[in-house]
Coordinates of N, CA, C and O and ligand atoms in Angstrom, one line a residue:
M1 N -35.6 -105.5 26.8 CA -35.1 -105.9 25.5 C -33.7 -106.6 25.7 O -32.9 -106.1 26.5
E2 N -33.4 -107.7 25.0 CA -32.1 -108.3 25.1 C -31.1 -107.5 24.4 O -31.3 -106.9 23.4
N3 N -29.8 -107.7 24.9 CA -28.7 -107.0 24.2 C -28.7 -107.4 22.7 O -28.4 -106.6 21.8
G4 N -29.0 -108.7 22.4 CA -28.9 -109.1 21.1 C -29.9 -108.4 20.2 O -29.6 -108.2 19.0
E5 N -31.0 -107.9 20.8 CA -32.0 -107.2 20.0 C -31.5 -105.8 19.7 O -31.6 -105.2 18.6
V6 N -30.9 -105.2 20.8 CA -30.4 -103.8 20.6 C -29.2 -103.8 19.7 O -29.1 -102.9 18.8
F7 N -28.3 -104.8 19.9 CA -27.0 -104.7 19.1 C -26.9 -105.8 18.1 O -25.9 -106.2 17.7
G8 N -28.1 -106.4 17.7 CA -28.0 -107.5 16.7 C -27.4 -107.0 15.4 O -27.1 -105.8 15.3
K9 N -27.2 -107.8 14.5 CA -26.5 -107.5 13.2 C -27.1 -106.2 12.6 O -26.3 -105.3 12.2
K10 N -28.4 -106.1 12.6 CA -29.0 -104.9 12.0 C -28.7 -103.6 12.8 O -28.4 -102.6 12.3
G11 N -28.8 -103.8 14.2 CA -28.5 -102.7 15.1 C -27.1 -102.2 14.9 O -26.9 -101.0 14.8
L12 N -26.2 -103.1 14.8 CA -24.8 -102.7 14.6 C -24.6 -102.0 13.3 O -23.9 -101.0 13.1
K13 N -25.3 -102.5 12.3 CA -25.2 -101.9 10.9 C -25.7 -100.4 11.0 O -25.1 -99.6 10.3
N14 N -26.7 -100.2 11.8 CA -27.2 -98.8 11.9 C -26.3 -97.9 12.6 O -26.3 -96.7 12.4
M15 N -25.4 -98.5 13.5 CA -24.5 -97.7 14.3 C -23.2 -97.5 13.6 O -22.5 -96.5 13.7
Y16 N -22.7 -98.4 12.8 CA -21.4 -98.4 12.2 C -21.5 -98.9 10.7 O -22.3 -99.8 10.5
S17 N -20.7 -98.4 9.9 CA -20.6 -99.0 8.5 C -19.1 -99.3 8.2 O -18.2 -98.8 8.9
K18 N -18.9 -100.0 7.1 CA -17.5 -100.4 6.8 C -16.8 -99.3 6.1 O -15.6 -99.4 5.7
V19 N -17.5 -98.1 5.9 CA -16.8 -97.0 5.2 C -16.8 -95.7 6.0 O -16.2 -94.7 5.6
D20 N -17.4 -95.7 7.2 CA -17.5 -94.5 8.0 C -16.1 -93.9 8.4 O -16.0 -92.7 8.6
H21 N -15.1 -94.8 8.5 CA -13.8 -94.3 8.9 C -13.0 -93.5 7.8 O -12.1 -92.8 8.0
I22 N -13.5 -93.7 6.5 CA -12.7 -93.2 5.4 C -12.6 -91.7 5.4 O -11.5 -91.1 5.2
P23 N -13.7 -90.9 5.6 CA -13.6 -89.5 5.5 C -12.6 -88.9 6.5 O -11.9 -87.9 6.2
L24 N -12.5 -89.5 7.7 CA -11.6 -89.0 8.7 C -10.1 -89.2 8.3 O -9.3 -88.3 8.3
I25 N -9.9 -90.4 7.7 CA -8.5 -90.7 7.2 C -8.2 -89.8 6.0 O -7.1 -89.3 5.9
K26 N -9.2 -89.6 5.2 CA -9.1 -88.7 4.0 C -8.6 -87.3 4.4 O -7.8 -86.7 3.8
E27 N -9.2 -86.8 5.5 CA -8.9 -85.5 5.9 C -7.5 -85.4 6.4 O -6.8 -84.4 6.2
I28 N -7.0 -86.4 7.1 CA -5.6 -86.5 7.5 C -4.7 -86.6 6.3 O -3.7 -85.9 6.3
A29 N -5.1 -87.4 5.3 CA -4.3 -87.5 4.1 C -4.2 -86.1 3.4 O -3.1 -85.7 2.9
R30 N -5.3 -85.4 3.4 CA -5.4 -84.1 2.7 C -4.4 -83.1 3.5 O -3.7 -82.4 2.8
G31 N -4.4 -83.2 4.8 CA -3.5 -82.3 5.6 C -2.1 -82.7 5.3 O -1.2 -81.8 5.2
L32 N -1.8 -84.0 5.2 CA -0.4 -84.4 5.0 C 0.1 -83.8 3.6 O 1.2 -83.4 3.4
K33 N -0.9 -83.9 2.6 CA -0.5 -83.4 1.3 C -0.3 -81.9 1.3 O 0.7 -81.4 0.8
R34 N -1.1 -81.1 2.1 CA -0.9 -79.7 2.2 C 0.4 -79.4 2.9 O 1.0 -78.4 2.6
S35 N 0.8 -80.2 3.8 CA 2.1 -80.0 4.5 C 3.3 -80.6 3.7 O 4.4 -80.7 4.2
K36 N 3.0 -81.1 2.6 CA 4.0 -81.8 1.7 C 4.7 -83.0 2.4 O 5.8 -83.3 2.1
N37 N 3.9 -83.6 3.2 CA 4.4 -84.9 3.8 C 3.5 -86.0 3.2 O 2.9 -86.8 3.8
N38 N 3.6 -86.1 1.9 CA 2.7 -87.0 1.2 C 3.5 -87.8 0.1 O 2.9 -88.1 -1.0
K39 N 4.7 -88.2 0.5 CA 5.4 -89.0 -0.5 C 4.8 -90.4 -0.6 O 4.6 -90.9 -1.7
R40 N 4.7 -91.1 0.5 CA 4.2 -92.5 0.4 C 3.1 -92.9 1.4 O 3.2 -92.5 2.6
Y41 N 2.2 -93.7 0.9 CA 1.1 -94.2 1.8 C 1.2 -95.7 1.7 O 1.4 -96.3 0.7
L42 N 1.0 -96.3 2.9 CA 1.0 -97.8 3.0 C -0.3 -98.2 3.7 O -0.7 -97.7 4.8
E43 N -1.0 -99.2 3.1 CA -2.2 -99.7 3.8 C -2.0 -101.2 3.9 O -1.8 -102.0 3.0
L44 N -2.2 -101.7 5.2 CA -2.0 -103.1 5.5 C -3.4 -103.7 5.7 O -4.1 -103.4 6.6
G45 N -3.9 -104.5 4.7 CA -5.2 -105.0 4.8 C -6.1 -104.1 3.9 O -6.4 -103.0 4.3
I46 N -6.6 -104.6 2.8 CA -7.2 -103.8 1.8 C -8.7 -104.1 1.7 O -9.5 -103.2 1.4
A47 N -9.1 -105.4 1.8 CA -10.5 -105.8 1.6 C -10.9 -105.4 0.2 O -10.3 -105.8 -0.8
K48 N -12.0 -104.6 0.1 CA -12.5 -104.2 -1.2 C -11.9 -102.9 -1.7 O -12.4 -102.2 -2.6
A49 N -10.8 -102.5 -1.1 CA -10.0 -101.3 -1.5 C -10.8 -100.0 -1.4 O -10.5 -99.0 -2.0
K50 N -11.9 -100.0 -0.6 CA -12.8 -98.8 -0.5 C -12.0 -97.7 0.1 O -12.2 -96.5 -0.2
C51 N -11.2 -98.0 1.1 CA -10.4 -96.9 1.7 C -9.1 -96.6 0.9 O -8.8 -95.5 0.6
F52 N -8.5 -97.7 0.5 CA -7.2 -97.5 -0.3 C -7.4 -96.6 -1.5 O -6.6 -95.7 -1.8
N53 N -8.5 -96.9 -2.3 CA -8.7 -96.2 -3.5 C -8.9 -94.7 -3.3 O -8.6 -93.9 -4.2
V54 N -9.4 -94.3 -2.1 CA -9.6 -92.9 -1.8 C -8.3 -92.3 -1.3 O -7.9 -91.2 -1.8
I55 N -7.6 -92.9 -0.4 CA -6.5 -92.3 0.3 C -5.2 -92.3 -0.6 O -4.5 -91.3 -0.6
A56 N -5.1 -93.3 -1.4 CA -3.9 -93.4 -2.3 C -3.7 -92.2 -3.2 O -2.6 -91.8 -3.5
R57 N -4.8 -91.6 -3.6 CA -4.8 -90.4 -4.5 C -4.1 -89.2 -3.9 O -3.7 -88.3 -4.7
Y58 N -3.9 -89.2 -2.6 CA -3.3 -88.0 -2.0 C -1.8 -88.1 -1.9 O -1.1 -87.2 -1.5
F59 N -1.2 -89.3 -2.3 CA 0.2 -89.5 -2.2 C 0.9 -89.7 -3.5 O 0.3 -90.2 -4.5
N60 N 2.2 -89.4 -3.6 CA 2.9 -89.6 -4.8 C 3.1 -91.1 -5.1 O 3.1 -91.5 -6.3
E61 N 3.2 -91.9 -4.1 CA 3.3 -93.4 -4.2 C 2.5 -94.1 -3.2 O 2.5 -93.6 -2.0
S62 N 1.9 -95.2 -3.5 CA 1.1 -95.9 -2.5 C 1.4 -97.4 -2.6 O 1.6 -97.9 -3.8
T63 N 1.3 -98.1 -1.5 CA 1.5 -99.5 -1.5 C 0.4 -100.2 -0.8 O 0.0 -99.8 0.4
A64 N -0.2 -101.2 -1.4 CA -1.3 -102.0 -0.8 C -0.7 -103.4 -0.5 O -0.1 -104.0 -1.3
V65 N -1.0 -103.9 0.8 CA -0.5 -105.2 1.2 C -1.8 -106.0 1.6 O -2.5 -105.5 2.5
D66 N -2.0 -107.2 1.0 CA -3.1 -108.1 1.5 C -2.7 -109.5 1.1 O -2.1 -109.8 0.1
I67 N -3.1 -110.4 2.0 CA -2.9 -111.9 1.7 C -3.8 -112.3 0.5 O -3.6 -113.4 0.0
S68 N -4.8 -111.6 0.3 CA -5.8 -112.0 -0.7 C -5.6 -111.3 -2.1 O -5.6 -110.1 -2.2
E69 N -5.3 -112.1 -3.1 CA -5.2 -111.6 -4.5 C -6.4 -110.9 -4.9 O -6.4 -109.9 -5.6
K70 N -7.6 -111.5 -4.5 CA -8.9 -110.9 -4.8 C -9.0 -109.5 -4.3 O -9.5 -108.6 -5.1
A71 N -8.6 -109.2 -3.1 CA -8.6 -107.9 -2.5 C -7.8 -106.9 -3.4 O -8.3 -105.8 -3.7
L72 N -6.7 -107.3 -3.8 CA -5.8 -106.4 -4.6 C -6.5 -106.1 -6.0 O -6.2 -105.1 -6.6
G73 N -7.3 -107.0 -6.4 CA -8.1 -106.8 -7.7 C -9.0 -105.6 -7.6 O -9.5 -105.2 -8.7
Y74 N -9.4 -105.2 -6.5 CA -10.4 -104.1 -6.4 C -9.7 -102.7 -6.5 O -10.4 -101.7 -6.6
I75 N -8.4 -102.7 -6.5 CA -7.7 -101.4 -6.6 C -7.8 -100.8 -8.0 O -7.6 -101.5 -9.0
D76 N -8.2 -99.5 -8.0 CA -8.3 -98.8 -9.3 C -7.4 -97.6 -9.3 O -7.7 -96.6 -10.1
V77 N -6.3 -97.6 -8.6 CA -5.4 -96.5 -8.6 C -4.0 -97.0 -9.0 O -3.7 -98.2 -8.7
D78 N -3.1 -96.2 -9.5 CA -1.8 -96.6 -9.8 C -1.0 -96.8 -8.5 O -0.9 -95.8 -7.7
C79 N -0.4 -98.0 -8.2 CA 0.2 -98.2 -6.9 C 1.1 -99.5 -7.0 O 1.1 -100.2 -8.0
F80 N 1.8 -99.8 -5.9 CA 2.5 -101.0 -5.8 C 1.5 -102.0 -5.0 O 0.9 -101.6 -4.0
K81 N 1.4 -103.2 -5.5 CA 0.5 -104.2 -4.9 C 1.4 -105.4 -4.4 O 2.1 -105.9 -5.2
R82 N 1.2 -105.7 -3.1 CA 2.0 -106.9 -2.6 C 1.0 -107.9 -2.0 O 0.3 -107.6 -1.1
C83 N 0.9 -109.1 -2.7 CA 0.1 -110.1 -2.2 C 0.9 -111.0 -1.3 O 1.6 -112.0 -1.7
C84 N 0.9 -110.7 0.0 CA 1.7 -111.5 1.0 C 1.2 -111.1 2.4 O 0.3 -110.2 2.6
K85 N 1.7 -111.8 3.4 CA 1.4 -111.4 4.8 C 2.2 -110.1 5.1 O 3.2 -109.9 4.5
T86 N 1.6 -109.3 6.0 CA 2.2 -108.1 6.4 C 3.7 -108.3 6.8 O 4.6 -107.5 6.5
S87 N 3.9 -109.4 7.6 CA 5.2 -109.7 8.1 C 6.2 -109.9 7.0 O 7.4 -109.4 7.1
E88 N 5.8 -110.5 5.9 CA 6.7 -110.8 4.8 C 7.0 -109.4 4.1 O 8.1 -109.2 3.6
F89 N 6.0 -108.6 4.0 CA 6.2 -107.3 3.4 C 7.3 -106.5 4.1 O 8.2 -106.0 3.5
F90 N 7.2 -106.5 5.4 CA 8.2 -105.7 6.2 C 9.6 -106.3 6.2 O 10.6 -105.6 6.3
N91 N 9.7 -107.6 6.0 CA 11.0 -108.3 5.9 C 11.8 -107.7 4.7 O 13.0 -107.5 4.8
D92 N 11.1 -107.3 3.6 CA 11.8 -106.8 2.4 C 11.8 -105.3 2.3 O 12.6 -104.7 1.6
N93 N 10.9 -104.6 3.0 CA 10.7 -103.2 2.8 C 11.9 -102.3 3.2 O 12.4 -102.5 4.3
K94 N 12.2 -101.4 2.4 CA 13.3 -100.4 2.7 C 12.8 -99.0 2.6 O 13.5 -98.0 2.9
E95 N 11.5 -98.8 2.3 CA 10.9 -97.4 2.1 C 10.5 -96.9 3.5 O 10.2 -97.6 4.4
K96 N 10.3 -95.5 3.5 CA 9.7 -94.8 4.6 C 8.3 -94.3 4.1 O 8.1 -94.0 2.9
F97 N 7.4 -94.3 5.0 CA 6.0 -93.9 4.7 C 5.5 -92.7 5.5 O 5.9 -92.6 6.7
D98 N 4.7 -91.9 4.9 CA 4.2 -90.7 5.7 C 2.8 -91.0 6.3 O 2.5 -90.4 7.3
L99 N 2.1 -91.9 5.8 CA 0.8 -92.4 6.4 C 0.7 -93.9 6.3 O 0.9 -94.4 5.2
I100 N 0.5 -94.6 7.4 CA 0.3 -96.0 7.4 C -1.0 -96.4 8.0 O -1.3 -95.9 9.2
F101 N -1.8 -97.1 7.3 CA -3.1 -97.6 7.9 C -3.0 -99.1 8.2 O -2.9 -99.9 7.3
V102 N -3.1 -99.4 9.5 CA -3.0 -100.8 9.9 C -4.4 -101.4 10.1 O -5.1 -101.0 11.0
D103 N -4.7 -102.3 9.2 CA -6.1 -102.9 9.2 C -6.1 -104.3 8.7 O -7.0 -104.7 7.9
A104 N -5.1 -105.1 9.1 CA -5.0 -106.5 8.5 C -5.5 -107.5 9.5 O -6.7 -107.5 9.9
D105 N -4.7 -108.3 10.1 CA -5.1 -109.3 11.1 C -5.4 -108.6 12.4 O -4.5 -107.9 12.9
H106 N -6.6 -108.8 13.0 CA -7.0 -108.0 14.1 C -6.7 -108.7 15.5 O -7.1 -108.2 16.5
H107 N -6.0 -109.8 15.5 CA -5.5 -110.4 16.7 C -4.4 -109.5 17.3 O -3.6 -109.1 16.6
Y108 N -4.5 -109.3 18.6 CA -3.6 -108.3 19.2 C -2.1 -108.6 18.9 O -1.4 -107.6 18.5
C109 N -1.7 -109.8 18.9 CA -0.2 -110.1 18.6 C 0.1 -109.6 17.2 O 1.2 -109.0 17.0
S110 N -0.8 -109.7 16.3 CA -0.5 -109.3 14.9 C -0.5 -107.7 14.8 O 0.3 -107.1 14.2
V111 N -1.5 -107.2 15.5 CA -1.7 -105.7 15.5 C -0.4 -105.1 16.1 O 0.1 -104.1 15.5
E112 N 0.1 -105.6 17.2 CA 1.3 -105.1 17.8 C 2.5 -105.2 16.9 O 3.3 -104.3 16.7
R113 N 2.6 -106.4 16.3 CA 3.8 -106.6 15.4 C 3.7 -105.6 14.1 O 4.6 -105.0 13.8
D114 N 2.5 -105.5 13.6 CA 2.3 -104.6 12.4 C 2.6 -103.2 12.8 O 3.2 -102.4 12.1
F115 N 2.2 -102.8 14.1 CA 2.4 -101.5 14.5 C 3.9 -101.2 14.7 O 4.4 -100.2 14.2
L116 N 4.6 -102.1 15.3 CA 6.1 -101.9 15.5 C 6.8 -101.9 14.2 O 7.7 -101.0 14.0
D117 N 6.4 -102.7 13.3 CA 7.1 -102.7 12.0 C 6.8 -101.4 11.3 O 7.6 -100.9 10.6
S118 N 5.6 -100.9 11.4 CA 5.2 -99.7 10.8 C 6.0 -98.5 11.4 O 6.4 -97.6 10.6
L119 N 6.1 -98.5 12.7 CA 6.9 -97.5 13.3 C 8.3 -97.4 12.8 O 8.9 -96.3 12.7
N120 N 8.9 -98.6 12.5 CA 10.3 -98.6 12.0 C 10.4 -98.0 10.6 O 11.5 -97.7 10.2
C121 N 9.3 -97.9 9.9 CA 9.5 -97.3 8.5 C 8.6 -96.1 8.4 O 8.1 -95.8 7.3
L122 N 8.4 -95.4 9.5 CA 7.6 -94.2 9.5 C 8.5 -93.0 9.3 O 9.5 -92.9 9.9
S123 N 8.1 -92.0 8.4 CA 8.9 -90.8 8.2 C 8.8 -90.0 9.5 O 8.0 -90.2 10.4
E124 N 9.7 -88.9 9.5 CA 9.8 -88.2 10.8 C 8.5 -87.6 11.3 O 8.2 -87.8 12.5
D125 N 7.7 -87.0 10.4 CA 6.4 -86.5 10.9 C 5.2 -87.4 10.4 O 4.1 -86.9 10.1
G126 N 5.5 -88.7 10.2 CA 4.5 -89.6 9.7 C 3.5 -89.9 10.7 O 3.7 -89.7 11.9
V127 N 2.4 -90.5 10.3 CA 1.2 -90.8 11.1 C 0.8 -92.3 10.9 O 0.8 -92.7 9.7
I128 N 0.6 -93.0 11.9 CA 0.0 -94.4 11.8 C -1.4 -94.3 12.3 O -1.7 -93.7 13.4
I129 N -2.3 -94.9 11.6 CA -3.7 -95.1 12.0 C -4.0 -96.6 12.1 O -3.7 -97.3 11.2
M130 N -4.7 -97.0 13.2 CA -5.1 -98.4 13.3 C -6.6 -98.4 13.4 O -7.2 -97.6 14.1
H131 N -7.2 -99.4 12.8 CA -8.6 -99.6 12.8 C -9.1 -100.7 13.7 O -8.3 -101.6 14.0
D132 N -10.3 -100.5 14.2 CA -11.0 -101.6 15.0 C -10.3 -101.8 16.4 O -10.2 -102.9 16.9
T133 N -9.9 -100.7 17.0 CA -9.1 -100.7 18.3 C -10.0 -100.3 19.4 O -9.5 -100.0 20.5
Y134 N -11.3 -100.2 19.2 CA -12.2 -99.8 20.3 C -13.5 -100.6 20.1 O -14.4 -100.3 19.3
A135 N -13.6 -101.8 20.8 CA -14.8 -102.6 20.7 C -16.1 -101.8 20.9 O -16.2 -101.1 21.9
P136 N -17.0 -101.8 20.0 CA -18.1 -100.8 20.1 C -19.0 -101.0 21.3 O -19.6 -100.0 21.7
N137 N -19.2 -102.2 21.8 CA -20.1 -102.4 22.9 C -19.8 -103.8 23.5 O -19.1 -104.6 22.9
E138 N -20.4 -104.1 24.6 CA -20.2 -105.3 25.3 C -20.6 -106.5 24.4 O -19.9 -107.5 24.4
F139 N -21.7 -106.4 23.8 CA -22.2 -107.5 23.0 C -21.3 -107.8 21.8 O -21.1 -109.0 21.4
Y140 N -20.6 -106.8 21.3 CA -19.7 -107.0 20.2 C -18.2 -106.9 20.6 O -17.3 -106.6 19.8
A141 N -17.9 -107.2 21.9 CA -16.6 -107.0 22.5 C -15.5 -107.8 21.7 O -14.4 -107.3 21.5
D142 N -15.9 -108.9 21.1 CA -14.9 -109.7 20.4 C -15.0 -109.6 18.8 O -14.4 -110.3 18.1
H143 N -15.9 -108.6 18.4 CA -16.1 -108.4 17.0 C -14.8 -108.2 16.2 O -14.7 -108.6 15.1
C144 N -13.9 -107.4 16.8 CA -12.7 -107.1 16.1 C -11.5 -107.8 16.8 O -10.5 -107.2 17.0
E145 N -11.8 -109.0 17.2 CA -10.8 -109.8 18.0 C -10.4 -109.0 19.2 O -11.2 -108.4 19.8
D146 N -9.1 -109.0 19.5 CA -8.7 -108.2 20.7 C -7.7 -107.1 20.3 O -6.8 -106.7 21.0
A147 N -8.0 -106.5 19.1 CA -7.1 -105.4 18.6 C -7.1 -104.2 19.6 O -6.1 -103.5 19.7
W148 N -8.2 -104.1 20.4 CA -8.3 -103.0 21.3 C -7.2 -103.0 22.4 O -6.9 -101.9 23.0
K149 N -6.5 -104.1 22.6 CA -5.4 -104.2 23.6 C -4.2 -103.3 23.2 O -3.4 -103.0 24.1
I150 N -4.2 -102.8 22.0 CA -3.0 -102.0 21.6 C -3.0 -100.7 22.4 O -1.9 -100.1 22.7
Q151 N -4.2 -100.3 23.0 CA -4.2 -99.1 23.9 C -3.3 -99.3 25.1 O -2.6 -98.4 25.5
D152 N -3.4 -100.5 25.6 CA -2.6 -100.8 26.9 C -1.1 -100.8 26.5 O -0.3 -100.5 27.4
Y153 N -0.8 -101.2 25.3 CA 0.7 -101.1 24.9 C 1.1 -99.7 24.7 O 2.1 -99.3 25.3
L154 N 0.3 -98.9 24.0 CA 0.7 -97.5 23.7 C 0.8 -96.6 24.9 O 1.7 -95.7 24.9
I155 N 0.0 -96.9 25.9 CA 0.0 -96.0 27.1 C 1.4 -96.0 27.8 O 1.7 -95.0 28.5
N156 N 2.1 -97.0 27.6 CA 3.5 -97.1 28.2 C 4.6 -96.6 27.3 O 5.8 -96.6 27.8
R157 N 4.3 -96.1 26.1 CA 5.3 -95.6 25.2 C 5.4 -94.1 25.3 O 4.6 -93.4 24.7
K158 N 6.3 -93.6 26.1 CA 6.4 -92.2 26.4 C 6.9 -91.4 25.1 O 6.9 -90.2 25.1
D159 N 7.5 -92.2 24.2 CA 8.0 -91.5 23.0 C 7.0 -91.3 21.9 O 7.3 -90.9 20.8
L160 N 5.7 -91.7 22.2 CA 4.7 -91.7 21.2 C 3.5 -90.8 21.7 O 3.3 -90.8 22.9
Q161 N 2.8 -90.2 20.8 CA 1.5 -89.5 21.1 C 0.4 -90.3 20.4 O 0.6 -90.7 19.3
F162 N -0.7 -90.6 21.1 CA -1.8 -91.3 20.5 C -3.1 -90.9 21.0 O -3.2 -90.4 22.2
I163 N -4.1 -91.1 20.2 CA -5.5 -90.9 20.7 C -6.3 -92.1 20.1 O -6.1 -92.5 19.0
N164 N -7.1 -92.7 21.0 CA -8.0 -93.8 20.5 C -9.4 -93.3 20.5 O -10.1 -93.2 21.5
L165 N -9.9 -93.0 19.3 CA -11.2 -92.5 19.1 C -12.3 -93.6 19.2 O -12.1 -94.6 18.5
P166 N -13.3 -93.4 20.0 CA -14.3 -94.4 20.2 C -15.4 -94.3 19.1 O -16.6 -94.3 19.4
V167 N -14.9 -94.3 17.8 CA -15.9 -94.2 16.7 C -15.5 -95.2 15.7 O -14.3 -95.6 15.5
F168 N -16.5 -95.6 14.9 CA -16.3 -96.5 13.7 C -15.5 -97.8 14.2 O -14.5 -98.2 13.5
Y169 N -15.8 -98.4 15.3 CA -15.1 -99.6 15.9 C -13.8 -99.2 16.5 O -13.0 -100.0 16.9
G170 N -13.4 -97.9 16.4 CA -12.2 -97.5 17.0 C -11.1 -97.1 15.9 O -10.9 -97.9 15.0
L171 N -10.6 -95.9 16.0 CA -9.5 -95.4 15.2 C -8.5 -94.9 16.1 O -8.7 -93.9 16.8
T172 N -7.3 -95.5 16.1 CA -6.2 -95.0 16.9 C -5.2 -94.3 16.0 O -4.8 -94.9 15.0
I173 N -4.9 -93.1 16.4 CA -4.0 -92.2 15.6 C -2.7 -92.0 16.4 O -2.8 -91.6 17.6
V174 N -1.6 -92.4 15.8 CA -0.3 -92.3 16.5 C 0.7 -91.5 15.7 O 0.8 -91.7 14.5
K175 N 1.5 -90.8 16.5 CA 2.7 -90.2 15.9 C 3.9 -90.2 16.9 O 3.6 -90.3 18.1
R176 N 5.1 -90.0 16.4 CA 6.2 -89.9 17.4 C 6.1 -88.6 18.1 O 5.7 -87.6 17.6
H177 N 6.6 -88.6 19.4 CA 6.7 -87.4 20.2 C 8.0 -86.7 19.8 O 8.9 -86.6 20.6
N178 N 8.0 -86.1 18.6 CA 9.2 -85.4 18.1 C 9.2 -84.0 18.7 O 8.2 -83.3 18.6
K179 N 10.3 -83.5 19.1 CA 10.5 -82.1 19.5 C 11.5 -81.5 18.5 O 12.6 -82.0 18.5
K180 N 11.0 -80.5 17.8 CA 11.9 -79.9 16.8 C 12.9 -79.0 17.5 O 12.5 -78.3 18.5
E181 N 14.1 -78.9 17.0 CA 15.1 -78.0 17.5 C 14.6 -76.6 17.7 O 14.8 -75.9 18.7
Y182 N 13.9 -76.1 16.7 CA 13.4 -74.7 16.7 C 12.2 -74.4 17.6 O 11.8 -73.3 17.8
W183 N 11.8 -75.4 18.3 CA 10.7 -75.2 19.3 C 11.3 -74.9 20.7 O 10.6 -74.5 21.6
K184 N 12.6 -75.1 20.8 CA 13.3 -74.9 22.1 C 13.7 -73.5 22.3 O 14.8 -73.1 21.8
K185 N 13.0 -72.7 22.9 CA 13.3 -71.3 23.1 C 13.5 -70.9 24.5 O 12.9 -71.5 25.4
Ligands
LIG201 C1 -10.8 -105.3 7.7 S1 -10.2 -105.8 6.2 C2 -9.5 -104.3 5.6 C3 -10.4 -103.2 5.3 C4 -9.8 -102.0 4.5 N1 -8.6 -101.5 5.2 C5 -10.8 -100.8 4.5 O1 -10.7 -99.9 5.3 O2 -11.7 -100.9 3.6 C6 -8.9 -106.8 6.5 C7 -8.0 -107.3 5.3 O3 -6.8 -107.8 5.8 C8 -6.4 -108.9 5.1 N2 -5.4 -109.7 6.0 C9 -5.8 -110.4 7.1 N3 -4.6 -110.9 7.7 C10 -3.6 -110.4 6.9 C11 -2.2 -110.6 7.0 N4 -1.6 -111.3 8.0 N5 -1.4 -110.0 6.1 C12 -2.0 -109.3 5.1 N6 -3.3 -109.1 5.0 C13 -4.1 -109.7 5.9 C14 -7.6 -109.6 4.7 O4 -7.4 -110.4 3.6 C15 -8.6 -108.5 4.5 O5 -8.7 -108.1 3.2

């Protein structure tokens, strides 16, 4: 059997869906709420707001950023909507966020820039999640552009903790390697 037959469009559909990542992010959002780290949520890249509409409900304030006006039209929760490039959003932004979901332009250079901008406005115990960072198989290696290269960047950042889960096209979860004063005994 050819790879195309195994991993053809239908095959990939059976292995992954566009909403599979949401329950995992939802559980992290629920945990942040329980820990009272749920002031602000930021999602970069909204598409049909399937993720945003679920996750935003766990936060006091949420911001959606997308270059597509149409994408922002799918939002059905109270929030701030910014129709612009992610880089333009970060130029003006002065807020800190407790959870940031990076899922806009999947070319590595954009993913890295979005990640570094996100890190600059992450709250002390905040979490960044990036999507499509683990190409699902050889046949679909370029399906998510080269977003997966962010792993090679992160591995050299000793000030960060991260895990790149090989599920749902890849979900990379990152936080700062903070050591609290009261942990030093
Ligand atoms: C993969 S979809 C987002 C999916 C959504 N996060 C979800 O989980 O359902 C990518 C979105 O990013 C937007 N986008 C692409 N490049 C962008 C950029 N440079 N700035 C802002 N949005 C961008 C696209 O318009 C598209 O809606």
